[in-house]
Tab-separated table of C-alpha atoms in Angstrom:
chain	number	residue	atom	x	y	z
A	1	MET	CA	91.360	-104.747	26.928
A	2	SER	CA	91.897	-108.121	25.430
A	3	PRO	CA	89.919	-110.130	22.897
A	4	GLU	CA	88.353	-112.021	25.507
A	5	THR	CA	86.866	-108.892	27.237
A	6	ASN	CA	85.754	-107.205	24.098
A	7	GLN	CA	84.054	-109.509	21.517
A	8	ALA	CA	82.563	-106.649	19.539
A	9	ARG	CA	83.847	-105.882	15.906
A	10	HIS	CA	84.046	-102.544	14.854
A	11	ASP	CA	84.179	-101.234	11.265
A	12	ARG	CA	84.747	-97.847	9.736
A	13	ASP	CA	81.074	-96.951	9.959
A	14	SER	CA	80.627	-97.780	13.607
A	15	VAL	CA	83.916	-95.888	14.479
A	16	ALA	CA	82.510	-92.907	12.733
A	17	ARG	CA	79.164	-93.141	14.231
A	18	SER	CA	80.469	-93.449	17.810
A	19	ALA	CA	82.849	-90.434	17.046
A	20	LEU	CA	79.892	-88.392	15.914
A	21	ALA	CA	77.774	-89.184	19.046
A	22	LEU	CA	80.796	-88.420	21.348
A	23	LEU	CA	81.153	-85.040	19.374
A	24	ASP	CA	77.745	-84.098	20.514
A	25	GLU	CA	78.454	-84.990	24.100
A	26	VAL	CA	81.926	-83.538	24.607
A	27	GLY	CA	82.551	-81.107	21.613
A	28	LEU	CA	85.371	-80.847	19.327
A	29	ALA	CA	87.997	-79.956	21.748
A	30	ASP	CA	87.526	-82.962	23.806
A	31	LEU	CA	87.037	-85.447	21.049
A	32	SER	CA	90.098	-87.661	21.281
A	33	MET	CA	91.166	-90.795	19.738
A	34	ARG	CA	91.572	-92.185	23.353
A	35	ARG	CA	88.012	-91.096	24.249
A	36	ILE	CA	86.508	-92.685	21.013
A	37	ALA	CA	88.371	-96.003	21.703
A	38	ALA	CA	87.161	-95.951	25.401
A	39	ARG	CA	83.604	-95.454	24.078
A	40	LEU	CA	84.081	-98.534	21.715
A	41	ASP	CA	85.786	-100.566	24.565
A	42	VAL	CA	89.075	-101.001	22.417
A	43	GLN	CA	92.549	-99.807	22.465
A	44	PRO	CA	93.204	-96.414	20.638
A	45	SER	CA	95.537	-98.239	18.337
A	46	ALA	CA	92.448	-100.400	17.111
A	47	LEU	CA	91.061	-97.249	15.605
A	48	TYR	CA	93.924	-96.962	13.185
A	49	TRP	CA	92.905	-99.966	11.222
A	50	HIS	CA	89.898	-98.001	10.069
A	51	PHE	CA	91.437	-94.483	9.948
A	52	THR	CA	95.150	-93.819	9.409
A	53	SER	CA	94.829	-90.624	11.454
A	54	LYS	CA	92.567	-88.612	13.438
A	55	GLN	CA	92.488	-85.883	10.687
A	56	GLU	CA	91.129	-88.804	8.422
A	57	LEU	CA	88.538	-89.528	10.992
A	58	LEU	CA	87.621	-85.813	11.301
A	59	ALA	CA	87.321	-85.483	7.514
A	60	GLU	CA	84.983	-88.592	7.544
A	61	LEU	CA	82.809	-86.835	10.208
A	62	ALA	CA	82.584	-83.557	8.201
A	63	ASP	CA	81.673	-85.595	5.252
A	64	ARG	CA	78.830	-87.171	7.232
A	65	ILE	CA	77.757	-83.870	8.369
A	66	THR	CA	77.743	-82.302	4.866
A	67	ALA	CA	76.179	-85.352	3.144
A	68	SER	CA	72.602	-84.323	4.307
A	69	ILE	CA	72.933	-81.066	2.274
A	70	PRO	CA	70.499	-81.480	-0.646
A	71	ARG	CA	71.240	-81.167	-4.257
A	72	GLY	CA	69.112	-79.240	-6.532
A	73	SER	CA	67.297	-77.128	-3.816
A	74	ASP	CA	65.074	-74.065	-4.493
A	75	GLY	CA	68.227	-71.494	-5.217
A	76	VAL	CA	71.336	-70.374	-3.848
A	77	LEU	CA	69.876	-69.036	-0.469
A	78	ALA	CA	68.046	-71.947	0.221
A	79	THR	CA	71.082	-74.076	-0.443
A	80	ALA	CA	73.157	-71.848	1.828
A	81	ARG	CA	70.521	-72.297	4.664
A	82	GLY	CA	70.709	-76.187	3.963
A	83	ILE	CA	74.386	-75.984	4.424
A	84	ARG	CA	74.009	-73.974	7.679
A	85	ASP	CA	71.242	-76.294	8.996
A	86	ALA	CA	73.496	-79.231	8.435
A	87	LEU	CA	76.420	-77.711	10.337
A	88	PHE	CA	73.883	-77.054	13.071
A	89	THR	CA	73.049	-80.822	13.440
A	90	HIS	CA	76.018	-81.579	15.601
A	91	ARG	CA	77.738	-79.669	18.343
A	92	ASP	CA	80.751	-77.884	16.920
A	93	GLY	CA	79.715	-79.082	13.538
A	94	ALA	CA	80.673	-75.788	11.851
A	95	GLU	CA	84.094	-75.734	13.422
A	96	LEU	CA	84.819	-79.277	12.552
A	97	VAL	CA	83.794	-78.785	8.900
A	98	LEU	CA	85.753	-75.345	8.761
A	99	SER	CA	88.824	-77.018	10.241
A	100	THR	CA	88.898	-80.084	7.619
A	101	TYR	CA	87.959	-77.597	4.837
A	102	ALA	CA	90.982	-75.378	5.687
A	103	LEU	CA	93.194	-78.555	5.613
A	104	GLN	CA	91.666	-79.533	2.223
A	105	LEU	CA	90.516	-82.812	3.843
A	106	GLY	CA	87.248	-84.648	2.978
A	107	SER	CA	84.780	-83.953	0.220
A	108	SER	CA	83.752	-80.536	-1.413
A	109	HIS	CA	80.132	-81.684	-1.306
A	110	ALA	CA	78.975	-78.394	0.267
A	111	GLN	CA	80.846	-76.182	-2.255
A	112	SER	CA	79.912	-78.221	-5.233
A	113	VAL	CA	76.103	-77.967	-4.308
A	114	LEU	CA	76.701	-74.141	-3.907
A	115	THR	CA	78.427	-73.734	-7.158
A	116	ALA	CA	75.618	-75.870	-8.904
A	117	ALA	CA	72.948	-73.694	-7.518
A	118	LEU	CA	74.833	-70.508	-8.785
A	119	GLU	CA	75.315	-72.084	-12.283
A	120	ALA	CA	71.494	-72.981	-12.353
A	121	HIS	CA	70.837	-69.281	-11.757
A	122	GLY	CA	73.381	-67.927	-14.276
A	123	ALA	CA	75.783	-66.537	-11.809
A	124	PRO	CA	79.225	-65.290	-13.359
A	125	ASP	CA	82.222	-66.977	-11.777
A	126	ALA	CA	79.871	-69.679	-10.048
A	127	ALA	CA	82.986	-71.599	-8.615
A	128	ASP	CA	84.533	-68.490	-6.946
A	129	ARG	CA	81.168	-67.207	-5.581
A	130	GLY	CA	80.320	-70.742	-4.312
A	131	ALA	CA	83.720	-70.718	-2.426
A	132	ALA	CA	83.152	-67.271	-1.122
A	133	ILE	CA	79.648	-68.092	0.102
A	134	LEU	CA	80.960	-71.309	1.645
A	135	HIS	CA	83.547	-69.343	3.511
A	136	PHE	CA	80.838	-66.950	4.689
A	137	VAL	CA	78.568	-69.854	5.655
A	138	LEU	CA	81.138	-71.595	7.684
A	139	GLY	CA	82.301	-68.490	9.559
A	140	HIS	CA	78.815	-67.514	10.230
A	141	ALA	CA	77.743	-70.742	11.429
A	142	THR	CA	80.898	-71.136	13.676
A	143	LEU	CA	79.990	-67.734	15.319
A	144	VAL	CA	76.444	-68.695	15.988
A	145	GLN	CA	77.463	-72.052	17.538
A	146	GLN	CA	80.178	-70.411	19.639
A	147	ARG	CA	77.679	-67.665	20.909
A	148	MET	CA	75.222	-70.449	21.615
A	149	HIS	CA	77.658	-72.503	23.564
A	150	ALA	CA	79.102	-69.534	25.445
A	151	ASP	CA	75.323	-68.457	26.402
A	152	SER	CA	74.672	-71.979	27.571
A	153	HIS	CA	77.760	-71.752	30.122
A	154	GLY	CA	76.888	-68.075	31.078
A	155	ALA	CA	80.019	-66.786	29.498
A	156	LEU	CA	78.348	-63.879	27.648
A	157	PRO	CA	77.904	-60.591	29.276
A	158	THR	CA	74.412	-60.379	30.814
A	159	ALA	CA	72.121	-57.950	29.296
A	160	GLY	CA	68.853	-59.143	30.377
A	161	GLU	CA	66.996	-61.930	28.563
A	162	ILE	CA	68.646	-61.406	25.221
A	163	ASP	CA	68.779	-63.850	22.323
A	164	VAL	CA	72.299	-64.184	21.372
A	165	THR	CA	71.278	-65.105	17.902
A	166	ALA	CA	68.821	-62.478	17.400
A	167	GLY	CA	68.945	-60.978	14.006
A	168	LEU	CA	71.552	-63.357	12.547
A	169	ASP	CA	69.171	-64.976	10.172
A	170	ARG	CA	68.745	-61.576	8.618
A	171	VAL	CA	72.516	-61.039	8.585
A	172	PHE	CA	73.031	-64.545	7.145
A	173	ASP	CA	70.587	-64.017	4.270
A	174	LEU	CA	71.954	-60.544	3.540
A	175	GLY	CA	75.535	-61.884	3.496
A	176	VAL	CA	74.634	-64.857	1.101
A	177	THR	CA	72.756	-62.701	-1.423
A	178	ALA	CA	75.367	-59.982	-1.352
A	179	LEU	CA	78.051	-62.517	-2.169
A	180	ALA	CA	75.724	-64.443	-4.937
A	181	GLY	CA	75.168	-61.081	-6.549
A	182	VAL	CA	71.879	-60.248	-8.366
A	183	LEU	CA	70.786	-63.585	-9.784
A	184	SER	CA	68.130	-63.871	-12.243
A	185	ALA	CA	67.337	-65.972	-15.265
A	186	PRO	CA	70.336	-66.266	-17.801
A	187	ALA	CA	70.550	-63.170	-19.783
A	188	THR	CA	69.353	-63.246	-23.455
A	189	PRO	CA	72.053	-62.326	-25.936
A	190	PRO	CA	71.734	-58.921	-27.305
A	191	ARG	CA	70.161	-58.402	-30.673
A	192	ALA	CA	72.316	-57.652	-33.546
A	193	ARG	CA	71.929	-54.030	-34.590
A	194	VAL	CA	70.399	-53.509	-37.921
């Protein structure tokens, strides 16, 4: 691919947008720098002008996926649901965010939003609880996406017409609320005894 055959110029944003679109088509396992370059009609080495490594590109994709998580939602459970919903917006979104989070790449937007929601509700150890809830959300969302993917390929045991995600919302809510603890308005300080 010479400059004569490809007049289009790409920037960091267009590379990331193309990579997200390709992620939705082929999944994380088949998302390669070669495939992204072919989609953009450039040599793979051209991508390294914008991202120094595939890991940096994946961190950017994870940040884009979690960027839609709203701050200041209606509470811890609503925040956790917002994170889960953001992960579900892209094929293998949960696995992608989980892998970059495990390697401490990208931003910590999801965890900071959870921590803020916990602090707003007076939770003790809000940062630790936020991390625990995020771990749960990432694992739960990965499980759901893998079940849905396996079901779409007929890889799950057949047991009639069963919804492979049935009951998982209830389990999700139970897990988040258990990790959050009993949250209410901040406790009032005890009165001095007279």
